CSV table of N, CA, C and O in Angstrom, one decimal:
chain,number,residue,atom,x,y,z
A,17,MET,N,0.6,-10.5,19.1
A,17,MET,CA,-0.3,-9.4,19.1
A,17,MET,C,-1.7,-9.8,19.6
A,17,MET,O,-2.2,-10.8,19.2
A,18,ALA,N,-2.3,-9.1,20.5
A,18,ALA,CA,-3.5,-9.4,21.1
A,18,ALA,C,-4.7,-9.2,20.1
A,18,ALA,O,-4.6,-8.3,19.3
A,19,ARG,N,-5.7,-10.1,20.2
A,19,ARG,CA,-6.8,-10.0,19.3
A,19,ARG,C,-7.8,-9.0,19.8
A,19,ARG,O,-7.9,-8.9,21.0
A,20,TYR,N,-8.4,-8.3,19.0
A,20,TYR,CA,-9.3,-7.2,19.4
A,20,TYR,C,-10.7,-7.2,18.6
A,20,TYR,O,-11.6,-6.5,19.0
A,21,GLU,N,-10.8,-8.0,17.5
A,21,GLU,CA,-12.0,-7.9,16.7
A,21,GLU,C,-13.2,-8.4,17.5
A,21,GLU,O,-14.3,-8.0,17.1
A,22,HIS,N,-13.0,-9.2,18.5
A,22,HIS,CA,-14.2,-9.8,19.2
A,22,HIS,C,-14.7,-8.8,20.3
A,22,HIS,O,-15.7,-9.1,20.9
A,23,LEU,N,-13.9,-7.8,20.7
A,23,LEU,CA,-14.3,-6.9,21.7
A,23,LEU,C,-15.5,-6.1,21.4
A,23,LEU,O,-15.6,-5.4,20.4
A,24,PRO,N,-16.5,-6.0,22.3
A,24,PRO,CA,-17.7,-5.2,22.0
A,24,PRO,C,-17.4,-3.8,21.8
A,24,PRO,O,-18.0,-3.1,21.0
A,25,ILE,N,-16.4,-3.2,22.6
A,25,ILE,CA,-16.0,-1.8,22.4
A,25,ILE,C,-15.4,-1.6,21.1
A,25,ILE,O,-15.7,-0.5,20.5
A,26,TYR,N,-14.7,-2.5,20.5
A,26,TYR,CA,-14.1,-2.3,19.2
A,26,TYR,C,-15.2,-2.4,18.1
A,26,TYR,O,-15.2,-1.5,17.2
A,27,LYS,N,-16.2,-3.3,18.3
A,27,LYS,CA,-17.3,-3.4,17.3
A,27,LYS,C,-18.1,-2.1,17.3
A,27,LYS,O,-18.5,-1.6,16.3
A,28,LYS,N,-18.4,-1.5,18.5
A,28,LYS,CA,-19.2,-0.3,18.6
A,28,LYS,C,-18.4,0.9,18.0
A,28,LYS,O,-18.9,1.7,17.3
A,29,ALA,N,-17.1,0.9,18.3
A,29,ALA,CA,-16.3,2.0,17.8
A,29,ALA,C,-16.1,1.9,16.3
A,29,ALA,O,-16.1,3.0,15.6
A,30,LEU,N,-16.1,0.7,15.7
A,30,LEU,CA,-16.0,0.5,14.3
A,30,LEU,C,-17.3,1.0,13.6
A,30,LEU,O,-17.3,1.7,12.6
A,31,ASP,N,-18.4,0.6,14.2
A,31,ASP,CA,-19.7,1.1,13.7
A,31,ASP,C,-19.8,2.6,13.7
A,31,ASP,O,-20.3,3.2,12.8
A,32,LEU,N,-19.3,3.2,14.7
A,32,LEU,CA,-19.3,4.7,14.8
A,32,LEU,C,-18.4,5.3,13.7
A,32,LEU,O,-18.8,6.2,13.1
A,33,ALA,N,-17.2,4.7,13.5
A,33,ALA,CA,-16.3,5.2,12.5
A,33,ALA,C,-17.0,5.1,11.1
A,33,ALA,O,-16.9,6.0,10.3
A,34,VAL,N,-17.6,4.0,10.8
A,34,VAL,CA,-18.3,3.8,9.6
A,34,VAL,C,-19.5,4.8,9.4
A,34,VAL,O,-19.7,5.4,8.4
A,35,HIS,N,-20.2,5.0,10.5
A,35,HIS,CA,-21.3,6.0,10.5
A,35,HIS,C,-20.7,7.4,10.1
A,35,HIS,O,-21.3,8.1,9.3
A,36,PHE,N,-19.6,7.8,10.7
A,36,PHE,CA,-19.0,9.1,10.4
A,36,PHE,C,-18.5,9.2,9.0
A,36,PHE,O,-18.7,10.2,8.3
A,37,GLU,N,-18.0,8.1,8.4
A,37,GLU,CA,-17.5,8.1,7.0
A,37,GLU,C,-18.7,8.4,6.1
A,37,GLU,O,-18.6,9.2,5.2
A,38,LYS,N,-19.8,7.7,6.4
A,38,LYS,CA,-21.0,7.9,5.6
A,38,LYS,C,-21.7,9.3,5.8
A,38,LYS,O,-22.1,9.9,4.8
A,39,THR,N,-21.7,9.7,7.0
A,39,THR,CA,-22.4,11.0,7.3
A,39,THR,C,-21.6,12.2,6.8
A,39,THR,O,-22.2,13.1,6.2
A,40,VAL,N,-20.3,12.2,7.0
A,40,VAL,CA,-19.5,13.3,6.6
A,40,VAL,C,-19.6,13.5,5.0
A,40,VAL,O,-19.5,14.6,4.5
A,41,ALA,N,-19.8,12.4,4.3
A,41,ALA,CA,-19.9,12.5,2.9
A,41,ALA,C,-21.1,13.4,2.5
A,41,ALA,O,-21.1,14.0,1.4
A,42,GLY,N,-22.1,13.5,3.3
A,42,GLY,CA,-23.3,14.3,3.1
A,42,GLY,C,-23.1,15.8,3.6
A,42,GLY,O,-24.1,16.6,3.4
A,43,PHE,N,-22.0,16.1,4.2
A,43,PHE,CA,-21.9,17.5,4.7
A,43,PHE,C,-21.6,18.4,3.5
A,43,PHE,O,-21.2,18.0,2.4
A,44,SER,N,-21.9,19.7,3.8
A,44,SER,CA,-21.5,20.7,2.8
A,44,SER,C,-20.0,20.7,2.6
A,44,SER,O,-19.3,20.2,3.4
A,45,ARG,N,-19.5,21.2,1.5
A,45,ARG,CA,-18.1,21.2,1.2
A,45,ARG,C,-17.3,21.8,2.3
A,45,ARG,O,-16.3,21.2,2.7
A,46,TYR,N,-17.7,22.9,2.8
A,46,TYR,CA,-17.0,23.6,3.8
A,46,TYR,C,-16.8,22.7,5.1
A,46,TYR,O,-15.7,22.5,5.6
A,47,HIS,N,-18.0,22.2,5.5
A,47,HIS,CA,-17.9,21.4,6.8
A,47,HIS,C,-17.3,20.0,6.5
A,47,HIS,O,-16.7,19.4,7.4
A,48,LYS,N,-17.4,19.5,5.3
A,48,LYS,CA,-16.8,18.2,5.0
A,48,LYS,C,-15.3,18.3,5.2
A,48,LYS,O,-14.7,17.3,5.7
A,49,TYR,N,-14.7,19.4,4.8
A,49,TYR,CA,-13.2,19.4,4.8
A,49,TYR,C,-12.7,20.1,6.1
A,49,TYR,O,-11.5,20.2,6.3
A,50,THR,N,-13.5,20.6,7.0
A,50,THR,CA,-13.1,21.1,8.2
A,50,THR,C,-13.5,20.2,9.4
A,50,THR,O,-12.7,19.3,9.7
A,51,LEU,N,-14.7,20.3,9.9
A,51,LEU,CA,-15.1,19.5,11.0
A,51,LEU,C,-15.2,18.0,10.6
A,51,LEU,O,-14.9,17.1,11.4
A,52,GLY,N,-15.7,17.8,9.4
A,52,GLY,CA,-15.8,16.4,8.9
A,52,GLY,C,-14.5,15.6,8.9
A,52,GLY,O,-14.4,14.5,9.4
A,53,THR,N,-13.4,16.3,8.5
A,53,THR,CA,-12.1,15.7,8.5
A,53,THR,C,-11.6,15.4,9.9
A,53,THR,O,-11.1,14.3,10.2
A,54,GLU,N,-11.9,16.3,10.8
A,54,GLU,CA,-11.5,16.1,12.2
A,54,GLU,C,-12.2,15.0,12.8
A,54,GLU,O,-11.7,14.2,13.6
A,55,ILE,N,-13.5,14.9,12.6
A,55,ILE,CA,-14.3,13.8,13.1
A,55,ILE,C,-13.9,12.5,12.6
A,55,ILE,O,-13.8,11.5,13.4
A,56,ARG,N,-13.7,12.4,11.3
A,56,ARG,CA,-13.2,11.1,10.8
A,56,ARG,C,-11.9,10.7,11.4
A,56,ARG,O,-11.6,9.5,11.7
A,57,THR,N,-11.0,11.6,11.5
A,57,THR,CA,-9.6,11.4,12.1
A,57,THR,C,-9.7,10.9,13.5
A,57,THR,O,-9.1,9.9,13.9
A,58,LYS,N,-10.5,11.6,14.3
A,58,LYS,CA,-10.7,11.2,15.7
A,58,LYS,C,-11.3,9.9,15.9
A,58,LYS,O,-11.0,9.1,16.8
A,59,SER,N,-12.3,9.5,15.0
A,59,SER,CA,-13.0,8.2,15.1
A,59,SER,C,-12.0,7.1,14.8
A,59,SER,O,-12.0,6.1,15.4
A,60,ARG,N,-11.0,7.4,13.9
A,60,ARG,CA,-10.0,6.4,13.6
A,60,ARG,C,-9.0,6.3,14.8
A,60,ARG,O,-8.5,5.2,15.1
A,61,GLU,N,-8.7,7.4,15.4
A,61,GLU,CA,-7.8,7.4,16.6
A,61,GLU,C,-8.4,6.6,17.7
A,61,GLU,O,-7.7,5.9,18.5
A,62,VAL,N,-9.8,6.6,17.9
A,62,VAL,CA,-10.4,5.8,18.9
A,62,VAL,C,-10.2,4.3,18.6
A,62,VAL,O,-9.9,3.6,19.5
A,63,LEU,N,-10.4,4.0,17.4
A,63,LEU,CA,-10.2,2.5,17.0
A,63,LEU,C,-8.7,2.1,17.3
A,63,LEU,O,-8.5,1.1,17.9
A,64,LEU,N,-7.8,2.9,16.9
A,64,LEU,CA,-6.4,2.6,17.1
A,64,LEU,C,-6.1,2.6,18.6
A,64,LEU,O,-5.3,1.8,19.1
A,65,GLY,N,-6.7,3.5,19.4
A,65,GLY,CA,-6.5,3.5,20.9
A,65,GLY,C,-7.0,2.2,21.5
A,65,GLY,O,-6.4,1.7,22.4
A,66,ILE,N,-8.1,1.7,21.0
A,66,ILE,CA,-8.6,0.4,21.5
A,66,ILE,C,-7.7,-0.7,21.2
A,66,ILE,O,-7.4,-1.5,22.1
A,67,ILE,N,-7.1,-0.7,20.0
A,67,ILE,CA,-6.2,-1.8,19.7
A,67,ILE,C,-4.9,-1.7,20.6
A,67,ILE,O,-4.4,-2.6,21.1
A,68,ARG,N,-4.4,-0.4,20.8
A,68,ARG,CA,-3.2,-0.2,21.6
A,68,ARG,C,-3.5,-0.6,23.0
A,68,ARG,O,-2.7,-1.3,23.6
A,69,ALA,N,-4.6,-0.2,23.6
A,69,ALA,CA,-5.0,-0.6,25.0
A,69,ALA,C,-5.1,-2.1,25.2
A,69,ALA,O,-4.7,-2.6,26.2
A,70,ASN,N,-5.7,-2.7,24.2
A,70,ASN,CA,-5.9,-4.2,24.3
A,70,ASN,C,-4.6,-4.9,24.4
A,70,ASN,O,-4.5,-5.9,25.0
A,71,GLY,N,-3.6,-4.4,23.7
A,71,GLY,CA,-2.3,-5.1,23.6
A,71,GLY,C,-1.2,-4.6,24.5
A,71,GLY,O,-0.1,-5.0,24.5
A,72,SER,N,-1.6,-3.6,25.4
A,72,SER,CA,-0.6,-2.9,26.2
A,72,SER,C,-0.5,-3.5,27.6
A,72,SER,O,-1.5,-3.9,28.2
A,73,ARG,N,0.7,-3.4,28.2
A,73,ARG,CA,0.9,-3.7,29.6
A,73,ARG,C,0.4,-2.6,30.5
A,73,ARG,O,0.1,-2.8,31.6
A,74,GLU,N,0.5,-1.4,29.9
A,74,GLU,CA,0.1,-0.2,30.6
A,74,GLU,C,-1.3,0.2,30.2
A,74,GLU,O,-1.6,1.3,29.7
A,75,ARG,N,-2.2,-0.7,30.3
A,75,ARG,CA,-3.6,-0.6,29.8
A,75,ARG,C,-4.3,0.6,30.4
A,75,ARG,O,-5.0,1.3,29.7
A,76,LEU,N,-4.1,0.9,31.7
A,76,LEU,CA,-4.8,2.0,32.3
A,76,LEU,C,-4.5,3.3,31.7
A,76,LEU,O,-5.3,4.1,31.4
A,77,SER,N,-3.2,3.6,31.5
A,77,SER,CA,-2.8,4.8,30.8
A,77,SER,C,-3.3,4.9,29.4
A,77,SER,O,-3.7,6.0,29.0
A,78,GLU,N,-3.3,3.8,28.7
A,78,GLU,CA,-3.9,3.8,27.3
A,78,GLU,C,-5.4,4.1,27.4
A,78,GLU,O,-5.9,4.8,26.5
A,79,LEU,N,-6.1,3.6,28.3
A,79,LEU,CA,-7.5,3.8,28.4
A,79,LEU,C,-7.8,5.3,28.8
A,79,LEU,O,-8.8,5.8,28.3
A,80,LEU,N,-7.0,5.9,29.6
A,80,LEU,CA,-7.2,7.3,29.9
A,80,LEU,C,-6.9,8.2,28.7
A,80,LEU,O,-7.7,9.1,28.5
A,81,LYS,N,-5.9,7.8,27.9
A,81,LYS,CA,-5.7,8.6,26.7
A,81,LYS,C,-6.9,8.4,25.7
A,81,LYS,O,-7.3,9.4,25.1
A,82,LEU,N,-7.4,7.2,25.7
A,82,LEU,CA,-8.6,6.9,24.8
A,82,LEU,C,-9.8,7.7,25.3
A,82,LEU,O,-10.5,8.2,24.4
A,83,ARG,N,-10.0,7.8,26.6
A,83,ARG,CA,-11.1,8.5,27.1
A,83,ARG,C,-11.0,10.0,26.7
A,83,ARG,O,-12.0,10.6,26.3
A,84,GLU,N,-9.8,10.5,26.7
A,84,GLU,CA,-9.6,11.9,26.4
A,84,GLU,C,-9.9,12.1,24.9
A,84,GLU,O,-10.5,13.1,24.5
A,85,THR,N,-9.5,11.2,24.0
A,85,THR,CA,-9.8,11.3,22.6
A,85,THR,C,-11.3,11.2,22.4
A,85,THR,O,-11.8,12.0,21.5
A,86,LEU,N,-12.0,10.4,23.1
A,86,LEU,CA,-13.5,10.4,23.0
A,86,LEU,C,-14.1,11.7,23.4
A,86,LEU,O,-15.1,12.1,22.8
A,87,GLU,N,-13.6,12.3,24.4
A,87,GLU,CA,-14.1,13.6,24.9
A,87,GLU,C,-13.9,14.6,23.7
A,87,GLU,O,-14.8,15.4,23.4
A,88,GLU,N,-12.8,14.6,23.1
A,88,GLU,CA,-12.5,15.5,21.9
A,88,GLU,C,-13.5,15.2,20.8
A,88,GLU,O,-14.0,16.1,20.2
A,89,LEU,N,-13.7,13.9,20.5
A,89,LEU,CA,-14.7,13.5,19.5
A,89,LEU,C,-16.1,14.0,19.8
A,89,LEU,O,-16.8,14.5,18.9
A,90,LEU,N,-16.5,13.9,21.1
A,90,LEU,CA,-17.8,14.3,21.4
A,90,LEU,C,-18.0,15.8,21.3
A,90,LEU,O,-19.0,16.3,20.8
A,91,LEU,N,-16.9,16.6,21.6
A,91,LEU,CA,-16.9,18.0,21.4
A,91,LEU,C,-17.1,18.3,19.9
A,91,LEU,O,-17.9,19.2,19.6
A,92,LEU,N,-16.4,17.6,19.1
A,92,LEU,CA,-16.5,17.9,17.6
A,92,LEU,C,-17.9,17.6,17.1
A,92,LEU,O,-18.4,18.3,16.3
A,93,VAL,N,-18.5,16.5,17.6
A,93,VAL,CA,-19.8,16.1,17.2
A,93,VAL,C,-20.8,17.2,17.6
A,93,VAL,O,-21.7,17.6,16.9
A,94,ARG,N,-20.7,17.7,18.8
A,94,ARG,CA,-21.6,18.8,19.3
A,94,ARG,C,-21.4,20.1,18.5
A,94,ARG,O,-22.4,20.7,18.2
A,95,MET,N,-20.1,20.4,18.2
A,95,MET,CA,-19.9,21.6,17.4
A,95,MET,C,-20.5,21.4,16.0
A,95,MET,O,-21.1,22.4,15.5
A,96,THR,N,-20.4,20.2,15.4
A,96,THR,CA,-21.0,20.0,14.1
A,96,THR,C,-22.5,20.1,14.2
A,96,THR,O,-23.1,20.6,13.2
A,97,LYS,N,-23.1,19.7,15.2
A,97,LYS,CA,-24.6,19.9,15.4
A,97,LYS,C,-24.9,21.4,15.4
A,97,LYS,O,-25.9,21.8,14.8
A,98,GLU,N,-24.1,22.1,16.2
A,98,GLU,CA,-24.4,23.5,16.3
A,98,GLU,C,-24.3,24.3,15.0
A,98,GLU,O,-25.1,25.3,14.8
A,99,VAL,N,-23.4,23.9,14.1
A,99,VAL,CA,-23.3,24.6,12.9
A,99,VAL,C,-24.2,24.0,11.8
A,99,VAL,O,-24.2,24.3,10.6
A,100,LYS,N,-25.0,23.0,12.3
A,100,LYS,CA,-26.1,22.4,11.4
A,100,LYS,C,-25.5,21.7,10.2
A,100,LYS,O,-26.0,21.7,9.1
A,101,ALA,N,-24.3,21.0,10.4
A,101,ALA,CA,-23.7,20.2,9.3
A,101,ALA,C,-24.4,18.8,9.2
A,101,ALA,O,-24.4,18.3,8.1
A,102,PHE,N,-24.9,18.3,10.3
A,102,PHE,CA,-25.6,17.0,10.1
A,102,PHE,C,-26.9,17.2,9.3
A,102,PHE,O,-27.6,18.2,9.5
A,103,LYS,N,-27.2,16.3,8.4
A,103,LYS,CA,-28.4,16.4,7.6
A,103,LYS,C,-29.7,16.1,8.4
A,103,LYS,O,-30.7,16.6,8.0
A,104,SER,N,-29.6,15.3,9.5
A,104,SER,CA,-30.7,15.1,10.3
A,104,SER,C,-30.4,15.0,11.8
A,104,SER,O,-29.2,14.7,12.1
A,105,PHE,N,-31.3,15.3,12.6
A,105,PHE,CA,-31.1,15.2,14.1
A,105,PHE,C,-30.8,13.7,14.4
A,105,PHE,O,-30.0,13.5,15.3
A,106,GLU,N,-31.4,12.8,13.8
A,106,GLU,CA,-31.2,11.4,14.1
A,106,GLU,C,-29.7,11.0,13.9
A,106,GLU,O,-29.2,10.2,14.6
A,107,SER,N,-29.1,11.5,12.9
A,107,SER,CA,-27.7,11.2,12.6
A,107,SER,C,-26.8,11.8,13.8
A,107,SER,O,-25.9,11.1,14.3
A,108,TYR,N,-27.1,13.0,14.2
A,108,TYR,CA,-26.4,13.5,15.4
A,108,TYR,C,-26.7,12.7,16.6
A,108,TYR,O,-25.7,12.4,17.4
A,109,ARG,N,-27.9,12.4,16.9
A,109,ARG,CA,-28.3,11.6,18.1
A,109,ARG,C,-27.6,10.3,18.1
A,109,ARG,O,-27.0,9.9,19.2
A,110,PHE,N,-27.6,9.6,17.0
A,110,PHE,CA,-26.9,8.3,17.0
A,110,PHE,C,-25.4,8.5,17.3
A,110,PHE,O,-24.8,7.7,18.1
A,111,ALA,N,-24.8,9.5,16.7
A,111,ALA,CA,-23.3,9.7,16.9
A,111,ALA,C,-23.0,10.0,18.3
A,111,ALA,O,-22.1,9.4,18.9
A,112,ALA,N,-23.8,10.9,18.9
A,112,ALA,CA,-23.5,11.3,20.3
A,112,ALA,C,-23.7,10.2,21.3
A,112,ALA,O,-22.9,9.9,22.2
A,113,GLU,N,-24.8,9.4,21.1
A,113,GLU,CA,-25.1,8.3,21.9
A,113,GLU,C,-24.0,7.2,21.8
A,113,GLU,O,-23.6,6.6,22.8
A,114,GLU,N,-23.5,7.0,20.6
A,114,GLU,CA,-22.5,5.9,20.5
A,114,GLU,C,-21.2,6.4,21.1
A,114,GLU,O,-20.5,5.6,21.7
A,115,VAL,N,-20.8,7.6,20.9
A,115,VAL,CA,-19.6,8.1,21.6
A,115,VAL,C,-19.7,8.0,23.1
A,115,VAL,O,-18.7,7.5,23.7
A,116,VAL,N,-20.8,8.3,23.7
A,116,VAL,CA,-21.0,8.2,25.1
A,116,VAL,C,-21.0,6.7,25.5
A,116,VAL,O,-20.4,6.3,26.5
A,117,ALA,N,-21.5,5.8,24.7
A,117,ALA,CA,-21.6,4.4,25.0
A,117,ALA,C,-20.2,3.8,25.0
A,117,ALA,O,-19.8,3.0,25.9
A,118,VAL,N,-19.3,4.2,24.0
A,118,VAL,CA,-17.9,3.7,24.0
A,118,VAL,C,-17.2,4.3,25.2
A,118,VAL,O,-16.4,3.5,25.8
A,119,SER,N,-17.4,5.5,25.5
A,119,SER,CA,-16.8,6.1,26.7
A,119,SER,C,-17.2,5.4,28.0
A,119,SER,O,-16.3,5.1,28.9
A,120,ARG,N,-18.4,5.0,28.1
A,120,ARG,CA,-18.8,4.2,29.3
A,120,ARG,C,-18.1,2.9,29.4
A,120,ARG,O,-17.8,2.4,30.5
A,121,GLN,N,-18.0,2.2,28.2
A,121,GLN,CA,-17.3,0.9,28.2
A,121,GLN,C,-15.8,1.1,28.7
A,121,GLN,O,-15.3,0.2,29.3
A,122,ILE,N,-15.2,2.2,28.3
A,122,ILE,CA,-13.8,2.5,28.7
A,122,ILE,C,-13.8,2.7,30.2
A,122,ILE,O,-12.9,2.2,30.9
A,123,GLY,N,-14.8,3.4,30.7
A,123,GLY,CA,-14.9,3.6,32.2
A,123,GLY,C,-15.0,2.3,32.9
A,123,GLY,O,-14.3,2.1,34.0
A,124,ARG,N,-15.8,1.4,32.4
A,124,ARG,CA,-15.9,0.1,33.1
A,124,ARG,C,-14.6,-0.7,33.0
A,124,ARG,O,-14.1,-1.3,34.0
A,125,ALA,N,-13.9,-0.6,31.9
A,125,ALA,CA,-12.7,-1.3,31.7
A,125,ALA,C,-11.6,-0.7,32.6
A,125,ALA,O,-10.8,-1.5,33.2
A,126,SER,N,-11.5,0.6,32.7
A,126,SER,CA,-10.5,1.2,33.6
A,126,SER,C,-10.8,0.9,35.1
A,126,SER,O,-9.8,0.7,35.8
A,127,CYS,N,-12.0,0.7,35.5
A,127,CYS,CA,-12.3,0.4,36.8
A,127,CYS,C,-11.8,-1.0,37.1
A,127,CYS,O,-11.3,-1.3,38.2
A,128,ARG,N,-12.0,-1.9,36.2
A,128,ARG,CA,-11.5,-3.3,36.4
A,128,ARG,C,-10.0,-3.3,36.4
A,128,ARG,O,-9.4,-4.1,37.1
A,129,GLU,N,-9.4,-2.5,35.7
A,129,GLU,CA,-7.9,-2.4,35.6
A,129,GLU,C,-7.3,-2.0,36.9
A,129,GLU,O,-6.3,-2.4,37.3
A,130,ARG,N,-8.0,-1.1,37.6
A,130,ARG,CA,-7.5,-0.5,38.9
A,130,ARG,C,-7.5,-1.5,40.0
A,130,ARG,O,-6.8,-1.4,41.0
A,131,VAL,N,-8.5,-2.4,39.9
A,131,VAL,CA,-8.7,-3.4,41.0
A,131,VAL,C,-7.5,-4.4,41.1
A,131,VAL,O,-6.7,-4.6,40.3
């Protein structure tokens, strides 16, 4: 099994998942169990996708799936902002920027894979 703990993309995605775990705990009950649950689940899917892509021979297809999962996560983050579930704008800003940063790293990795 390929190692993945050293990958910058894994570290950033793990930081993001931990951020969501802490942030969702502060959501109102309604948002915690609706959007919060979906966000936490998607952030874990991103981590698992990174692990799968790192150990896969079909890395490009795994990276494309991962990018789609990140788009879904970004949509959830934006929806959560619109319903004002985040306690602060800074929490939203950090989450959105980190999702985009992980997505960019996937873009660079998929470009290298095509070559």
